[in-house]
Short mmCIF file of C-alpha atoms in Angstrom, two decimals:
data_model
loop_
_atom_site.label_atom_id
_atom_site.label_comp_id
_atom_site.label_asym_id
_atom_site.label_seq_id
_atom_site.Cartn_x
_atom_site.Cartn_y
_atom_site.Cartn_z
CA UNK A 19 0.00 0.00 0.00
CA UNK A 20 1.32 3.44 -0.96
CA UNK A 21 2.11 5.77 1.93
CA UNK A 22 0.03 8.95 1.79
CA UNK A 23 1.93 12.18 1.15
CA UNK A 24 -0.58 14.34 3.05
CA UNK A 25 -1.15 13.61 6.72
CA UNK A 26 -4.54 13.99 8.40
CA UNK A 27 -3.71 17.42 9.84
CA UNK A 28 -2.86 18.83 6.39
CA UNK A 29 -5.96 17.23 4.85
CA UNK A 30 -8.15 18.84 7.53
CA UNK A 31 -6.55 22.26 6.89
CA UNK A 32 -7.07 21.93 3.12
CA UNK A 33 -10.66 20.73 3.65
CA UNK A 34 -11.35 23.92 5.55
CA UNK A 35 -9.75 26.09 2.83
CA UNK A 36 -11.68 24.20 0.14
CA UNK A 37 -15.00 25.29 1.64
CA UNK A 38 -14.19 28.42 -0.38
CA UNK A 39 -14.24 26.55 -3.71
CA UNK A 40 -17.00 27.88 -5.98
CA UNK A 41 -16.99 26.50 -9.55
CA UNK A 42 -15.60 23.13 -10.71
CA UNK A 43 -11.89 22.83 -11.49
CA UNK A 44 -10.29 20.34 -13.88
CA UNK A 45 -6.67 19.41 -13.19
CA UNK A 46 -4.86 17.93 -16.19
CA UNK A 47 -1.75 15.93 -15.28
CA UNK A 48 0.88 15.18 -17.92
CA UNK A 49 3.43 12.52 -17.03
CA UNK A 50 6.10 10.72 -19.02
CA UNK A 51 7.53 7.21 -19.17
CA UNK A 52 10.95 8.69 -19.93
CA UNK A 53 13.27 10.14 -17.30
CA UNK A 54 10.64 11.62 -15.01
CA UNK A 55 11.83 11.33 -11.41
CA UNK A 56 8.93 13.28 -9.92
CA UNK A 57 6.00 12.12 -12.07
CA UNK A 58 4.74 9.46 -9.66
CA UNK A 59 4.99 11.71 -6.59
CA UNK A 60 3.36 14.63 -8.40
CA UNK A 61 0.48 12.47 -9.59
CA UNK A 62 -0.02 11.05 -6.09
CA UNK A 63 0.10 14.52 -4.51
CA UNK A 64 -2.44 15.96 -6.94
CA UNK A 65 -4.69 12.90 -6.62
CA UNK A 66 -4.73 13.29 -2.83
CA UNK A 67 -5.59 17.00 -3.15
CA UNK A 68 -8.35 16.40 -5.72
CA UNK A 69 -9.86 13.69 -3.51
CA UNK A 70 -10.50 16.31 -0.79
CA UNK A 71 -13.29 18.06 -2.72
CA UNK A 72 -15.93 16.96 -5.21
CA UNK A 73 -15.47 20.34 -6.95
CA UNK A 74 -12.10 19.07 -8.23
CA UNK A 75 -11.49 16.50 -10.95
CA UNK A 76 -8.27 15.01 -12.30
CA UNK A 77 -7.50 13.70 -15.78
CA UNK A 78 -4.23 11.87 -16.45
CA UNK A 79 -2.25 12.03 -19.69
CA UNK A 80 1.16 11.09 -21.05
CA UNK A 81 3.19 13.85 -22.68
CA UNK A 82 4.34 11.48 -25.46
CA UNK A 83 1.23 9.33 -25.96
CA UNK A 84 -1.08 12.36 -25.76
CA UNK A 85 1.27 14.71 -27.64
CA UNK A 86 -1.52 16.54 -29.49
CA UNK A 87 -3.30 17.41 -26.23
CA UNK A 88 -0.02 18.38 -24.55
CA UNK A 89 0.72 20.67 -27.49
CA UNK A 90 -2.79 22.18 -27.30
CA UNK A 91 -2.04 23.22 -23.70
CA UNK A 92 1.60 24.15 -24.43
CA UNK A 93 2.82 21.50 -21.99
CA UNK A 94 6.35 20.45 -22.94
CA UNK A 95 7.71 19.35 -19.55
CA UNK A 96 6.82 16.45 -17.28
CA UNK A 97 5.47 16.35 -14.71
CA UNK A 98 3.19 19.09 -16.01
CA UNK A 99 -0.09 20.38 -14.59
CA UNK A 100 -2.82 22.51 -16.14
CA UNK A 101 -5.35 24.00 -13.70
CA UNK A 102 -8.48 24.82 -15.69
CA UNK A 103 -12.10 25.62 -15.07
CA UNK A 104 -14.78 23.11 -15.95
CA UNK A 105 -18.24 24.00 -17.22
CA UNK A 106 -20.10 20.79 -18.01
CA UNK A 107 -17.95 19.11 -20.69
CA UNK A 108 -16.13 22.33 -21.51
CA UNK A 109 -12.59 22.97 -20.22
CA UNK A 110 -11.85 26.65 -19.56
CA UNK A 111 -8.12 27.21 -20.00
CA UNK A 112 -6.81 30.23 -18.08
CA UNK A 113 -3.16 29.66 -18.92
CA UNK A 114 -2.30 28.38 -15.42
CA UNK A 115 0.53 25.82 -15.46
CA UNK A 116 2.95 23.95 -13.21
CA UNK A 117 6.14 22.20 -14.34
CA UNK A 118 7.57 20.00 -11.61
CA UNK A 119 6.17 18.96 -8.26
CA UNK A 120 4.42 21.71 -6.23
CA UNK A 121 5.83 20.49 -2.93
CA UNK A 122 7.24 22.20 0.15
CA UNK A 123 6.24 25.86 0.16
CA UNK A 124 4.79 25.49 -3.35
CA UNK A 125 2.02 23.29 -1.97
CA UNK A 126 0.40 26.50 -0.70
CA UNK A 127 0.50 28.03 -4.19
CA UNK A 128 -1.23 24.94 -5.59
CA UNK A 129 -4.04 25.22 -3.03
CA UNK A 130 -4.35 28.99 -3.50
CA UNK A 131 -4.40 28.72 -7.30
CA UNK A 132 -7.11 26.05 -7.18
CA UNK A 133 -9.22 28.56 -5.22
CA UNK A 134 -8.44 31.29 -7.78
CA UNK A 135 -9.46 29.12 -10.73
CA UNK A 136 -12.56 27.95 -8.89
CA UNK A 137 -13.55 31.56 -8.18
CA UNK A 138 -13.03 32.52 -11.87
CA UNK A 139 -11.55 35.81 -10.66
CA UNK A 140 -7.97 37.10 -10.57
CA UNK A 141 -8.38 39.16 -7.38
CA UNK A 142 -6.04 41.82 -8.84
CA UNK A 143 -6.46 45.58 -8.38
CA UNK A 144 -8.75 47.50 -10.71
CA UNK A 145 -5.80 49.36 -12.26
CA UNK A 146 -3.85 46.15 -12.96
CA UNK A 147 -6.94 44.48 -14.45
CA UNK A 148 -7.47 47.43 -16.78
CA UNK A 149 -3.87 47.41 -18.03
CA UNK A 150 -3.87 43.64 -18.52
CA UNK A 151 -7.10 43.84 -20.53
CA UNK A 152 -5.27 46.17 -22.95
CA UNK A 153 -2.59 43.56 -23.74
CA UNK A 154 -2.57 42.56 -27.40
CA UNK A 155 0.70 40.59 -27.43
CA UNK A 156 1.17 37.09 -25.96
CA UNK A 157 3.06 37.00 -22.67
CA UNK A 158 4.71 33.88 -21.25
CA UNK A 159 5.76 33.95 -17.59
CA UNK A 160 8.05 31.28 -16.15
CA UNK A 161 8.39 31.52 -12.38
CA UNK A 162 11.42 29.55 -11.22
CA UNK A 163 11.08 28.23 -7.67
CA UNK A 164 12.44 25.69 -5.22
CA UNK A 165 10.35 23.85 -2.60
CA UNK A 166 12.36 25.40 0.27
CA UNK A 167 11.79 29.02 -0.83
CA UNK A 168 9.22 30.76 1.42
CA UNK A 169 8.80 33.77 -0.91
CA UNK A 170 8.26 31.75 -4.10
CA UNK A 171 4.51 31.03 -3.71
CA UNK A 172 3.74 34.77 -3.75
CA UNK A 173 5.49 35.13 -7.12
CA UNK A 174 3.76 32.04 -8.54
CA UNK A 175 0.31 33.13 -7.35
CA UNK A 176 0.77 36.62 -8.82
CA UNK A 177 1.77 35.18 -12.20
CA UNK A 178 -1.26 32.87 -12.10
CA UNK A 179 -3.52 35.82 -11.16
CA UNK A 180 -2.29 37.66 -14.25
CA UNK A 181 -2.97 34.61 -16.41
CA UNK A 182 -6.47 34.42 -14.95
CA UNK A 183 -7.07 38.07 -15.86
CA UNK A 184 -5.72 38.12 -19.42
CA UNK A 185 -6.18 35.57 -22.21
CA UNK A 186 -2.84 36.82 -23.59
CA UNK A 187 -0.89 35.55 -20.55
CA UNK A 188 0.28 32.04 -19.77
CA UNK A 189 2.03 31.55 -16.42
CA UNK A 190 4.05 28.52 -15.43
CA UNK A 191 5.69 27.59 -12.15
CA UNK A 192 8.98 25.82 -12.88
CA UNK A 193 10.72 23.81 -10.18
CA UNK A 194 14.28 24.98 -10.83
CA UNK A 195 16.11 21.88 -9.59
CA UNK A 196 13.98 19.53 -11.72
CA UNK A 197 14.73 21.48 -14.89
CA UNK A 198 18.40 22.54 -14.47
CA UNK A 199 18.93 23.16 -18.21
CA UNK A 200 16.16 25.78 -18.19
CA UNK A 201 17.51 27.33 -14.99
CA UNK A 202 20.95 27.62 -16.61
CA UNK A 203 19.56 28.97 -19.89
CA UNK A 204 17.72 31.78 -18.12
CA UNK A 205 20.47 32.51 -15.61
CA UNK A 206 18.54 31.57 -12.49
CA UNK A 207 20.83 32.28 -9.53
CA UNK A 208 18.14 33.14 -6.97
CA UNK A 209 14.48 32.26 -6.60
CA UNK A 210 11.80 33.27 -7.20
CA UNK A 211 12.77 34.46 -10.66
CA UNK A 212 10.05 35.39 -13.12
CA UNK A 213 11.30 35.18 -16.71
CA UNK A 214 9.17 37.09 -19.21
CA UNK A 215 8.80 35.93 -22.83
CA UNK A 216 11.76 33.54 -22.79
CA UNK A 217 14.30 36.08 -21.55
CA UNK A 218 12.97 39.41 -22.91
CA UNK A 219 12.61 40.46 -19.27
CA UNK A 220 13.27 39.09 -15.82
CA UNK A 221 12.31 39.86 -12.23
CA UNK A 222 14.02 38.40 -9.17
CA UNK A 223 12.06 38.22 -5.93
CA UNK A 224 8.38 38.32 -4.99
CA UNK A 225 7.43 41.76 -6.27
CA UNK A 226 4.13 43.70 -6.04
CA UNK A 227 1.71 43.47 -8.97
CA UNK A 228 2.46 46.96 -10.32
CA UNK A 229 6.18 46.14 -10.52
CA UNK A 230 5.63 42.87 -12.37
CA UNK A 231 3.22 44.65 -14.71
CA UNK A 232 5.84 47.35 -15.42
CA UNK A 233 8.45 44.66 -16.17
CA UNK A 234 6.04 42.91 -18.55
CA UNK A 235 5.41 46.19 -20.38
CA UNK A 236 9.17 46.88 -20.56
CA UNK A 237 9.81 43.39 -21.99
CA UNK A 238 7.10 43.90 -24.63
CA UNK A 239 8.68 47.24 -25.62
CA UNK A 240 12.14 45.71 -26.10
#
């Protein structure tokens, strides 16, 4: 029998938080048969979380076998997660992604983002919402994190909030130690680091929403 990753105390805490879930959420998990050290643990973790509420549902795919679907959601790393809304049979993609296991401090960002997606609202300030609605160029945010970083969830949640607000934004948490080639390519020396449009801009640290917005606009003007 597999040992549970979440103990009873954590499950009770999450149960209480999940009383705030509003609309259904679909979690899409993408694993791989090739070289994926954290796929099994990530799948187990997400399964245990989804089991806590009937508002959450999990579908399981393989990044190679289900390549067309992975491509549709721009998932090119395993383990990969897409947190989407569900309306009947329709999947509502808000551009919210995880690459790597959301463990340690990142577990809180997973729980918080599930609430965000369920609420169908970004919770950003009126001014930020307005500026994001004016975006007409695609923006890709990669937030590099490690499980031991206490400031990283704030950066991940903010990126996900921006993805929720604008159809032009896709935001992906990347566990830096699981994807060392990416970390090297984008010069990650401290976390959290938010890389904008594959290196057009970069922000180190958990910054306020107006600062991240300014950095996005600077990157788009480059």
